[in-house]
XYZ file of C-alpha atoms in Angstrom:
733
model
C 95.945 -20.393 59.074
C 97.300 -21.974 55.911
C 98.196 -25.666 56.284
C 100.102 -27.179 53.367
C 99.974 -30.955 52.971
C 102.592 -33.146 51.302
C 102.008 -36.753 50.232
C 104.655 -39.085 51.661
C 105.213 -42.813 51.192
C 102.271 -45.246 51.453
C 99.412 -43.544 53.351
C 101.598 -41.171 55.347
C 100.895 -37.438 55.074
C 102.810 -34.368 56.192
C 101.084 -31.143 57.242
C 103.200 -27.963 57.506
C 102.086 -24.778 59.228
C 104.027 -21.992 60.899
C 107.215 -23.700 62.185
C 105.573 -27.064 62.794
C 105.359 -30.336 60.878
C 102.734 -32.956 61.740
C 102.853 -36.499 60.337
C 99.659 -38.540 59.980
C 99.251 -42.193 59.082
C 96.520 -44.841 59.202
C 96.266 -47.919 61.426
C 97.494 -51.221 59.979
C 93.889 -52.412 59.692
C 93.311 -49.575 57.213
C 96.423 -50.457 55.171
C 98.666 -47.952 56.941
C 101.814 -48.590 58.971
C 100.412 -47.223 62.242
C 103.495 -44.975 62.469
C 101.514 -41.895 63.562
C 97.995 -40.937 64.611
C 95.359 -40.636 61.900
C 93.805 -37.281 60.925
C 90.614 -38.009 62.899
C 92.680 -38.898 65.968
C 94.378 -35.499 65.808
C 90.949 -33.886 65.583
C 89.735 -35.679 68.710
C 92.930 -34.888 70.593
C 92.680 -31.194 69.660
C 89.388 -30.907 71.535
C 90.760 -32.514 74.707
C 93.982 -30.480 74.563
C 92.078 -27.238 74.017
C 89.855 -27.976 77.027
C 92.930 -28.721 79.150
C 94.584 -25.484 77.991
C 91.719 -23.383 79.308
C 91.755 -25.292 82.604
C 95.490 -24.587 82.868
C 94.951 -20.912 82.036
C 92.271 -20.586 84.724
C 94.463 -22.264 87.327
C 97.607 -20.312 86.448
C 95.873 -16.938 86.886
C 94.676 -18.029 90.354
C 97.820 -19.863 91.487
C 95.990 -23.196 91.621
C 98.230 -26.234 91.168
C 97.246 -28.566 88.330
C 99.383 -31.382 89.695
C 96.375 -33.400 90.912
C 93.885 -32.319 88.249
C 93.072 -34.931 85.631
C 91.059 -34.501 82.436
C 89.821 -36.995 79.878
C 87.575 -36.992 76.824
C 85.547 -39.799 75.298
C 83.616 -39.627 72.048
C 80.319 -41.548 72.088
C 79.170 -42.570 68.618
C 75.489 -42.631 67.679
C 74.779 -46.218 66.455
C 72.498 -44.935 63.695
C 74.729 -42.069 62.503
C 78.482 -42.311 63.078
C 78.929 -38.629 62.200
C 76.749 -37.656 65.145
C 78.849 -37.953 68.276
C 78.920 -36.799 71.881
C 82.223 -35.518 73.227
C 82.188 -36.226 76.956
C 84.878 -34.259 78.821
C 85.411 -35.270 82.430
C 87.542 -33.462 84.987
C 88.800 -34.908 88.266
C 89.510 -32.203 90.834
C 91.260 -32.483 94.236
C 89.098 -32.238 97.341
C 90.790 -29.060 98.606
C 89.743 -26.855 95.664
C 87.172 -24.188 96.595
C 83.635 -24.643 95.257
C 83.836 -21.332 93.358
C 86.979 -22.530 91.585
C 85.350 -25.876 90.776
C 82.608 -24.018 88.953
C 85.157 -21.690 87.380
C 87.243 -24.573 86.021
C 84.180 -26.184 84.436
C 83.117 -22.841 82.963
C 86.616 -22.321 81.552
C 86.212 -25.451 79.382
C 83.170 -23.821 77.778
C 85.619 -21.314 76.273
C 87.463 -24.034 74.326
C 87.994 -22.704 70.795
C 87.829 -26.125 69.149
C 84.515 -26.821 70.898
C 83.035 -23.499 69.777
C 84.070 -23.986 66.145
C 82.612 -27.507 66.080
C 79.363 -26.331 67.679
C 79.054 -23.436 65.258
C 79.587 -25.807 62.353
C 82.370 -24.648 59.979
C 81.604 -24.180 56.286
C 83.779 -26.153 53.887
C 84.700 -24.832 50.447
C 86.357 -27.382 48.166
C 87.740 -26.094 44.891
C 90.424 -26.612 42.283
C 92.979 -23.872 41.638
C 95.742 -23.543 39.062
C 98.292 -22.446 41.659
C 97.946 -22.604 45.441
C 99.926 -19.390 45.851
C 98.154 -17.421 43.120
C 94.874 -16.603 44.878
C 96.558 -14.165 47.201
C 93.422 -12.870 48.924
C 91.497 -16.126 49.238
C 91.836 -16.098 53.023
C 90.274 -12.669 53.621
C 86.863 -13.778 54.825
C 85.406 -10.307 55.273
C 84.052 -9.154 51.910
C 82.571 -5.648 52.241
C 79.630 -4.761 50.036
C 81.070 -3.140 46.927
C 77.942 -0.993 46.571
C 78.199 0.406 50.112
C 80.068 3.615 50.938
C 80.920 3.863 54.616
C 82.898 6.983 55.419
C 84.659 7.407 58.756
C 86.508 10.408 60.143
C 90.070 10.686 58.869
C 89.642 8.564 55.711
C 89.541 10.096 52.228
C 87.750 7.073 50.725
C 84.942 4.789 51.931
C 86.024 1.793 54.011
C 84.793 -0.609 51.330
C 86.947 0.994 48.642
C 89.910 1.301 51.002
C 89.786 -2.434 51.772
C 89.348 -3.334 48.086
C 92.289 -1.161 47.003
C 94.658 -2.440 49.666
C 93.633 -6.064 49.120
C 94.226 -5.742 45.381
C 97.656 -4.218 45.940
C 98.755 -7.057 48.194
C 97.345 -9.587 45.719
C 99.368 -7.980 42.915
C 102.500 -8.420 45.022
C 101.684 -12.114 45.510
C 101.257 -11.755 49.267
C 98.625 -14.142 50.634
C 97.085 -12.481 53.670
C 95.256 -14.626 56.211
C 93.171 -13.490 59.161
C 94.487 -15.408 62.155
C 92.004 -14.113 64.739
C 89.140 -11.712 65.444
C 88.198 -10.207 68.813
C 85.083 -8.273 69.849
C 84.677 -8.650 73.603
C 82.919 -5.328 74.295
C 80.557 -3.250 72.107
C 82.092 -1.168 69.316
C 85.635 -2.441 69.856
C 86.952 -4.816 67.180
C 90.478 -6.076 66.613
C 92.089 -8.679 64.381
C 95.460 -10.215 63.629
C 96.520 -10.692 60.000
C 99.684 -12.245 58.605
C 101.413 -13.476 55.479
C 100.433 -17.147 55.102
C 103.861 -17.947 53.614
C 105.873 -15.827 56.036
C 103.887 -15.520 59.296
C 106.652 -13.410 60.844
C 105.122 -10.613 58.754
C 101.985 -9.679 60.679
C 99.976 -6.707 61.869
C 97.065 -5.989 64.167
C 94.106 -3.804 63.321
C 91.545 -2.096 65.511
C 88.361 -0.130 65.032
C 84.762 0.440 66.059
C 83.524 -1.967 63.357
C 84.774 -5.107 61.598
C 85.392 -3.110 58.429
C 87.338 -0.317 60.130
C 89.469 -2.886 61.999
C 90.280 -4.741 58.759
C 91.141 -1.482 56.990
C 93.383 -0.621 59.947
C 95.193 -3.974 59.786
C 95.685 -3.851 56.011
C 96.850 -0.252 56.195
C 99.381 -1.130 58.873
C 100.583 -4.090 56.809
C 101.146 -1.862 53.765
C 102.830 0.783 55.894
C 105.255 -1.812 57.231
C 106.182 -3.433 53.945
C 106.567 0.013 52.382
C 109.039 0.936 55.118
C 110.725 -2.530 55.266
C 109.789 -2.781 58.946
C 109.144 -6.538 58.913
C 112.717 -7.136 57.814
C 114.508 -4.760 60.182
C 117.623 -6.268 61.722
C 117.461 -9.359 59.482
C 120.239 -10.505 57.157
C 118.888 -10.347 53.596
C 121.464 -12.704 52.131
C 124.508 -12.188 49.941
C 122.559 -11.788 46.691
C 120.509 -8.829 47.919
C 123.558 -7.363 49.676
C 125.259 -7.037 46.286
C 122.175 -6.005 44.280
C 121.946 -2.709 42.421
C 119.947 -1.393 45.354
C 119.267 -3.004 48.735
C 116.399 -0.990 50.272
C 115.090 1.422 47.621
C 116.118 2.448 44.101
C 116.785 6.025 45.280
C 119.160 5.030 48.087
C 122.766 6.235 47.997
C 125.891 4.739 49.512
C 128.573 6.981 50.991
C 132.080 5.982 52.057
C 133.341 7.049 55.498
C 136.093 9.660 55.481
C 139.596 9.519 56.909
C 139.834 7.878 60.344
C 136.294 6.524 59.896
C 134.779 10.015 59.902
C 131.121 10.455 59.008
C 130.588 11.119 55.291
C 129.809 14.786 54.671
C 126.849 13.779 52.468
C 124.729 12.366 55.319
C 122.446 14.202 57.782
C 122.519 17.984 58.207
C 123.764 20.329 60.911
C 120.465 20.117 62.801
C 120.635 16.312 62.927
C 124.346 16.169 63.687
C 123.748 18.297 66.794
C 121.369 15.575 67.998
C 123.089 12.399 66.821
C 126.754 13.359 67.180
C 126.949 16.029 69.881
C 130.341 14.884 71.203
C 131.899 13.797 67.919
C 131.951 10.118 68.960
C 129.792 8.753 66.134
C 131.881 7.045 63.455
C 131.147 5.775 59.982
C 131.327 2.120 61.022
C 128.529 2.751 63.514
C 126.192 3.383 60.572
C 126.906 0.401 58.312
C 123.674 -1.192 57.074
C 122.691 -4.240 59.174
C 120.532 -5.942 56.543
C 123.232 -6.204 53.894
C 126.297 -6.151 56.131
C 128.127 -4.750 53.116
C 130.918 -2.850 54.837
C 132.935 -2.308 51.648
C 130.025 -0.569 49.941
C 129.822 2.131 52.604
C 126.806 3.577 54.428
C 123.397 2.973 52.859
C 121.453 6.250 53.110
C 117.838 7.106 52.292
C 116.568 10.500 51.061
C 114.163 12.502 53.244
C 112.722 15.925 52.436
C 113.277 18.586 55.106
C 109.942 20.319 55.615
C 111.317 23.743 56.496
C 112.847 24.338 53.043
C 112.225 21.274 50.828
C 115.884 20.221 50.775
C 116.820 16.518 50.552
C 118.760 15.107 53.515
C 120.198 11.575 53.525
C 119.593 9.471 56.656
C 121.573 6.237 57.150
C 119.230 3.234 57.085
C 121.035 1.981 60.181
C 120.203 5.121 62.160
C 116.507 4.899 61.278
C 116.299 1.219 62.195
C 118.131 1.646 65.498
C 116.298 4.658 66.871
C 112.809 4.995 65.360
C 111.598 1.370 65.033
C 108.054 1.720 63.576
C 107.272 5.178 64.935
C 106.103 7.732 62.370
C 105.240 5.443 59.449
C 101.835 5.134 57.820
C 99.900 4.289 54.660
C 96.748 5.979 53.415
C 94.373 6.535 50.547
C 96.191 9.829 49.958
C 99.517 11.281 51.049
C 97.807 13.806 53.308
C 95.826 11.051 55.034
C 99.033 9.086 55.622
C 100.846 12.178 56.918
C 98.080 12.907 59.432
C 98.352 9.352 60.743
C 102.174 9.565 60.926
C 102.133 12.853 62.797
C 99.308 11.754 65.109
C 101.318 8.668 66.030
C 104.422 10.765 66.684
C 102.522 13.094 69.005
C 100.814 10.149 70.726
C 104.133 8.489 71.621
C 105.991 11.692 72.507
C 103.215 13.118 74.682
C 102.696 9.727 76.312
C 106.385 9.678 77.186
C 106.233 13.211 78.606
C 103.201 12.324 80.738
C 104.510 9.006 82.051
C 108.082 10.092 82.721
C 106.932 13.430 84.180
C 104.359 11.627 86.340
C 101.801 14.154 85.148
C 98.205 13.948 86.374
C 95.690 14.432 83.570
C 92.204 15.956 83.822
C 89.126 13.750 83.508
C 86.888 14.191 80.477
C 83.537 15.537 81.748
C 80.563 13.205 81.428
C 78.657 15.694 79.289
C 81.485 15.583 76.719
C 81.599 11.767 76.712
C 77.833 11.722 76.212
C 78.430 13.116 72.703
C 79.990 9.779 71.731
C 77.483 7.017 72.640
C 79.444 4.295 70.820
C 82.512 4.977 72.942
C 80.402 5.138 76.105
C 78.933 1.717 75.286
C 82.423 0.240 75.063
C 83.456 1.796 78.388
C 80.251 0.494 79.991
C 81.074 -3.002 78.663
C 84.455 -2.912 80.417
C 83.036 -1.630 83.697
C 80.333 -4.305 83.667
C 83.170 -6.856 83.548
C 84.654 -5.324 86.695
C 87.301 -3.044 85.144
C 87.063 0.622 86.256
C 87.912 2.978 83.377
C 89.318 6.509 83.509
C 88.971 8.766 80.465
C 91.556 11.542 80.411
C 92.435 14.549 78.271
C 96.112 14.127 77.333
C 96.372 17.307 75.246
C 98.390 19.067 78.003
C 96.136 22.094 77.941
C 94.882 21.798 74.370
C 98.347 21.838 72.771
C 98.435 18.282 71.369
C 95.711 16.094 69.779
C 96.028 13.244 72.308
C 93.564 11.371 74.560
C 93.993 8.629 77.149
C 91.823 5.754 78.380
C 93.151 3.954 81.458
C 91.881 0.601 82.691
C 92.256 -0.659 86.248
C 92.131 -4.336 87.184
C 91.024 -4.721 90.834
C 91.660 -8.492 90.636
C 95.411 -8.024 90.211
C 96.039 -4.362 91.020
C 97.365 -3.803 87.503
C 96.696 -0.832 85.221
C 96.912 -0.131 81.514
C 97.181 3.419 80.182
C 96.227 3.512 76.499
C 96.794 6.647 74.422
C 95.400 7.667 71.050
C 95.935 10.692 68.833
C 94.186 12.363 65.901
C 93.099 15.930 65.030
C 89.544 14.850 65.954
C 88.958 14.363 69.687
C 86.399 11.658 68.914
C 88.833 9.658 66.738
C 91.650 10.053 69.277
C 89.332 8.800 72.017
C 88.155 5.859 69.909
C 91.765 4.914 69.152
C 92.616 5.002 72.854
C 89.753 2.628 73.634
C 90.357 0.211 70.751
C 94.121 0.157 71.445
C 93.297 -0.888 74.990
C 91.809 -4.196 73.839
C 93.672 -4.796 70.583
C 94.294 -8.542 70.485
C 93.486 -8.911 74.183
C 91.019 -11.094 76.053
C 89.702 -10.277 79.521
C 92.134 -12.887 80.877
C 94.967 -11.057 79.139
C 94.228 -8.054 81.340
C 95.425 -10.064 84.344
C 99.051 -9.572 83.270
C 99.088 -5.789 83.607
C 101.834 -4.296 85.814
C 100.967 -2.592 89.077
C 101.485 1.163 89.436
C 104.311 2.432 91.601
C 105.484 5.508 93.504
C 109.086 4.624 92.545
C 109.938 7.304 90.002
C 113.035 5.501 88.748
C 110.961 2.528 87.602
C 108.733 4.815 85.537
C 111.449 6.994 84.030
C 113.811 4.096 83.174
C 114.232 4.170 79.342
C 113.203 0.562 78.835
C 109.832 1.312 80.455
C 108.981 3.601 77.553
C 110.021 0.864 75.122
C 107.530 -1.476 76.848
C 104.837 1.185 76.492
C 105.766 1.604 72.842
C 105.593 -2.128 72.065
C 102.226 -2.945 73.627
C 101.436 -0.239 76.228
C 102.281 -2.697 79.019
C 104.835 -0.561 80.833
C 104.656 0.725 84.399
C 102.521 3.762 85.338
C 103.098 6.053 88.318
C 100.491 6.192 91.104
C 100.806 9.982 90.783
C 99.017 9.603 87.436
C 95.872 8.782 89.464
C 95.839 11.863 91.685
C 92.523 13.763 91.859
C 94.463 17.029 91.453
C 95.237 17.423 87.736
C 98.237 19.360 86.420
C 96.159 20.754 83.529
C 92.587 21.887 82.971
C 90.381 19.943 80.602
C 90.175 21.381 77.075
C 87.640 20.186 74.512
C 90.152 20.621 71.715
C 89.618 20.320 67.965
C 92.375 20.295 65.316
C 90.205 19.056 62.426
C 90.209 20.548 58.964
C 87.177 21.454 56.918
C 85.817 20.366 53.554
C 87.370 18.174 50.866
C 90.949 19.027 51.843
C 90.497 18.372 55.542
C 93.410 15.913 55.778
C 95.743 18.351 54.021
C 94.705 21.096 56.454
C 95.181 18.777 59.405
C 98.637 17.715 58.225
C 99.613 21.392 57.914
C 98.299 22.057 61.431
C 100.296 19.173 62.918
C 103.465 20.177 61.056
C 102.821 23.674 62.439
C 102.820 22.409 66.033
C 106.240 20.849 65.457
C 107.510 24.085 63.937
C 106.320 26.087 66.936
C 108.225 23.635 69.138
C 111.396 24.332 67.147
C 111.465 20.816 65.666
C 112.492 19.888 62.128
C 110.485 17.202 60.327
C 111.809 15.035 57.474
C 109.494 13.112 55.132
C 110.031 10.142 52.799
C 107.240 8.991 50.470
C 107.034 5.386 49.242
C 104.579 4.622 46.452
C 106.447 2.020 44.354
C 104.309 -0.866 45.636
C 101.018 0.563 44.398
C 99.841 2.419 47.514
C 100.797 5.670 49.178
C 102.921 5.314 52.312
C 105.283 7.661 54.049
C 107.605 7.992 56.985
C 108.208 11.109 59.043
C 111.253 11.558 61.267
C 111.400 14.255 63.939
C 114.959 14.113 65.321
C 115.173 14.677 69.035
C 111.441 13.964 69.428
C 110.142 10.821 67.718
C 112.918 8.350 68.540
C 111.926 5.278 70.538
C 115.424 4.203 71.629
C 118.115 6.472 73.128
C 120.498 8.179 70.691
C 123.375 6.559 72.602
C 122.340 3.191 71.170
C 124.020 4.167 67.892
C 127.333 3.796 69.689
C 126.652 1.408 72.558
C 123.875 -0.929 71.382
C 123.783 -0.738 67.589
C 122.045 -3.540 65.687
C 125.015 -3.745 63.332
C 127.012 -5.413 66.087
C 125.593 -8.421 64.217
C 128.436 -7.929 61.740
C 130.968 -8.868 64.432
C 129.413 -12.312 64.786
C 127.071 -13.219 61.915
C 129.480 -14.885 59.495
C 131.388 -16.857 62.128
C 128.240 -18.036 63.917
C 126.669 -19.236 60.673
C 129.955 -20.967 59.736
C 130.423 -22.325 63.266
C 130.957 -25.949 62.243
C 133.692 -24.922 59.765
C 135.808 -22.835 62.152
C 139.174 -24.094 63.345
C 140.309 -23.655 66.941
C 141.973 -20.291 66.292
C 138.812 -18.881 64.723
C 136.721 -20.267 67.586
C 139.062 -18.622 70.110
C 138.701 -15.309 68.280
C 134.894 -15.585 68.183
C 134.796 -16.437 71.879
C 136.985 -13.437 72.685
C 134.645 -11.110 70.762
C 131.638 -12.546 72.595
C 133.404 -12.026 75.924
C 134.481 -8.458 75.159
C 131.247 -7.162 73.637
C 129.339 -6.809 76.929
C 126.382 -8.740 75.553
C 123.548 -9.888 77.775
C 124.343 -13.577 78.219
C 120.659 -14.484 78.090
C 119.931 -12.591 74.873
C 119.217 -14.817 71.899
C 121.596 -15.398 69.018
C 118.772 -15.105 66.461
C 118.276 -11.428 67.330
C 122.007 -10.775 67.639
C 122.856 -11.917 64.101
C 119.515 -11.157 62.410
C 118.451 -14.675 61.449
C 114.919 -16.086 61.735
C 115.643 -19.543 63.117
C 112.811 -21.988 63.689
C 111.848 -21.339 67.318
C 111.465 -25.075 67.922
C 115.121 -25.847 67.180
C 118.263 -25.462 69.273
C 119.307 -22.606 66.987
C 116.009 -20.858 67.689
C 116.551 -21.034 71.459
C 120.304 -20.482 71.492
C 121.542 -17.752 73.845
C 124.893 -15.995 74.026
C 125.685 -18.012 77.164
C 124.981 -21.371 75.507
C 126.969 -20.437 72.405
C 129.980 -19.554 74.563
C 129.505 -22.830 76.421
C 129.467 -24.878 73.206
C 132.534 -23.090 71.852
C 134.476 -23.742 75.059
C 133.337 -27.368 74.943
C 134.674 -27.674 71.383
C 137.941 -26.162 72.614
C 138.056 -28.674 75.508
C 138.065 -25.884 78.120
C 136.265 -28.055 80.648
C 136.578 -25.925 83.802
C 135.104 -22.909 82.012
C 132.409 -25.147 80.518
C 131.440 -26.400 83.950
C 130.898 -22.841 85.218
C 128.649 -21.983 82.276
C 126.734 -25.267 82.525
C 125.934 -24.362 86.132
C 124.628 -20.951 85.037
C 122.633 -22.530 82.213
C 120.968 -25.036 84.533
C 120.204 -22.415 87.155
C 118.402 -20.059 84.783
C 117.432 -22.451 81.980
C 114.092 -21.759 80.328
C 115.017 -23.937 77.366
C 113.401 -27.265 76.518
C 113.375 -30.188 78.947
C 115.443 -32.202 76.468
C 118.136 -29.529 76.292
C 118.178 -29.246 80.073
C 118.710 -32.999 80.461
C 121.624 -32.898 78.008
C 123.332 -30.294 80.191
C 122.490 -32.171 83.383
C 124.246 -35.203 81.925
C 127.179 -33.068 80.758
C 127.416 -31.500 84.212
C 127.792 -34.808 86.071
C 130.292 -36.103 83.519
C 132.407 -32.964 84.022
C 132.090 -33.286 87.802
C 133.687 -36.727 87.589
C 136.300 -35.761 84.980
C 137.505 -32.755 86.964
C 137.725 -34.634 90.255
C 141.086 -36.441 90.591
C 139.561 -38.944 93.010
C 136.836 -40.140 90.643
C 136.950 -42.373 87.567
C 134.422 -41.909 84.792
C 134.315 -45.631 83.989
C 132.882 -46.259 87.457
C 129.841 -44.090 86.716
C 129.096 -44.410 82.995
C 126.792 -47.427 83.330
C 124.433 -45.680 85.728
C 124.746 -42.362 83.907
C 123.444 -44.202 80.857
C 120.614 -45.729 82.874
C 119.670 -42.263 84.129
C 120.049 -40.231 80.936
C 119.738 -42.846 78.170
C 122.263 -44.046 75.612
C 121.481 -41.457 72.925
C 121.912 -38.524 75.291
C 125.053 -39.973 76.878
C 126.543 -40.662 73.430
C 126.060 -36.961 72.654
C 127.657 -35.947 75.957
C 130.625 -38.296 75.684
C 131.132 -37.294 72.051
C 131.056 -33.610 73.036
C 133.696 -34.273 75.683
C 136.050 -36.330 73.487
C 135.636 -33.980 70.499
C 133.868 -36.369 68.117
C 130.617 -34.354 68.487
C 130.820 -30.600 68.025
C 128.025 -28.121 68.771
C 125.469 -30.768 69.634
C 121.970 -29.839 68.455
C 123.083 -27.088 66.058
C 122.593 -28.161 62.451
C 125.332 -26.885 60.102
C 124.575 -23.842 57.963
C 126.553 -20.951 56.441
C 126.168 -17.501 54.932
C 124.196 -19.282 52.203
C 121.595 -20.006 54.940
C 121.207 -23.715 54.183
C 118.372 -25.416 56.020
C 116.936 -22.176 57.418
C 113.468 -22.447 55.912
C 111.857 -19.866 58.178
C 114.461 -17.250 57.273
C 114.160 -18.054 53.564
C 110.415 -17.443 53.797
C 111.125 -14.011 55.284
C 113.558 -13.232 52.452
C 111.027 -14.519 49.894
C 108.583 -11.977 51.263
C 111.122 -9.166 50.923
C 112.120 -10.226 47.405
C 108.544 -9.592 46.236
C 108.876 -5.979 47.371
C 112.373 -5.636 45.945
C 111.181 -6.806 42.527
C 108.174 -4.461 42.593
C 110.438 -1.519 43.401
C 112.860 -2.447 40.647
C 109.980 -2.739 38.145
C 108.536 0.609 39.231
C 111.936 2.303 38.893
C 112.325 0.906 35.364
C 108.958 2.341 34.297
C 109.718 5.837 35.559
């Protein structure tokens, strides 16, 4: 994690990381003002807090109350060496806690991350640099041996060269990648989390049988996602980019809707229109680009090559963002390698959906077949030794598709996790299933898995597939576990041979789609210095229902974005109009405004936690519609998962409204004790909100210029690096 420090007045310091700011000072005896803890005090507190976190985690998973648990830490200084200290952590436990849980709580503290880092002894590197942002790869701690050449199945170059090439490309773009975490909790299963140090919203996870393969996976996924603008999907890119020569890619084209908002004739083809506009309901305004919001410019459309005849077909950027999410995008050392990964991913998700929604029972992989892959067997053994039964299934549906499945059962909670993987090689598909299972997860994280069900509706409900797509945490049918399989096991093999194996495999996978009667459309993105592509298979590789284009389109943001950002500048008429749109748009009242309008607010601010319900409440409060406000305040307090401070503000507002709306009560009779209960500052905010002198309490003013929205600006900064690289590449061609 990158922590940037600013020097403030006197001895005060400011550390910034993620969305947090920490102020440090020195005690008065050390010439400070004593206005904040010192750096060493934060260090000591971090150890105690980390220990308490693991106690809390242990208790939460076992429904043990922490109300009467107390924890303290003392540091005992060696009189002869003040840098040698003992950290004594003491825990006071209630008498009614079982002996096994007493031992478990004490063992949980041993897992404290701060403790482990201190015990291991971190290495410190202190150096001078010309520019803190220039050394873009300084945080990649894994440095593969440049002389080594480790080849793995599916890669056209050695892992060492793959990592070097991808790292250099990101460095050239000025993207500083940091490794936030590593995990290796069973043999031959590694995962890590990487992110942009400047814009941590841009992150990916990697997985593999080794550290090197996991890092290559994470870097490859990062490049795939910046190449396809995935990190920035749904976000407002600002007015400057909205009016730039191009918004997404230099080869994009903008088409104006026809008469009566008809779809432009230049977009899609007859095959796609049958899928996306079967009843003629889709209109041009449904496809306006969300990122730019530039309605006057038309429909931003991206060129894809139809594989059946090589013709170019233009897909609206809005359609791709709404329906496909990240499915079918990849980066590789070569185009063929990337295409194999894209197509494998498409088959993995589509076959997974068919199996889960069809409640299909898959055949077990025979032990003699698993014995061919000792590394995978070692990982499975590691899970079973931890008490998690594992099922290894052939998901090829009779040898038709290159898909495998590893399913984990958690007897402690009754939960299950079905992980799928795909690749022309059965071994690689199986390895991907296993590594996906534990990507970014601890053993404790496996306690949150959902329980299987015989209720078919719960499994086939569309949002269940979305959950499976996001992190494989959706519901699985009990019928999946029947001993009577719907298919026989097939030891399939779709691999190519020789130097052009990836090209052969890509052709084979495209061939499967062709036999199914599916069209595939391919876009290649190489302007950033690496080969990436995206493959769309209409009617097959979508993640969200086609109906979302009409009923739940991300460009509904355009109905609200400008007015919400200009909220403090709106007069009563404009507020009434905004409120009416919010009421009539059938929005989930507990959905967040950040997602609705495509703005990355700081999560620790009122903006970052603002819901549709609270926005409506604040607008009605500004309009002095007190009876309506009271109803919404009641709903907010009943289901509030906001901060304690925000909840207390609405508690105070609620009692003030109770008095105001009761003809038999006088507010002056209660204000003194309201102030004693809620405090003067909070009551000033409430009374000001009621009399109109305070509007939209807690929401700092901003506008379409995005003033004060540092987190969002960091996201746009990240995108601008890509935009510039694409513009430069287009100029050179």
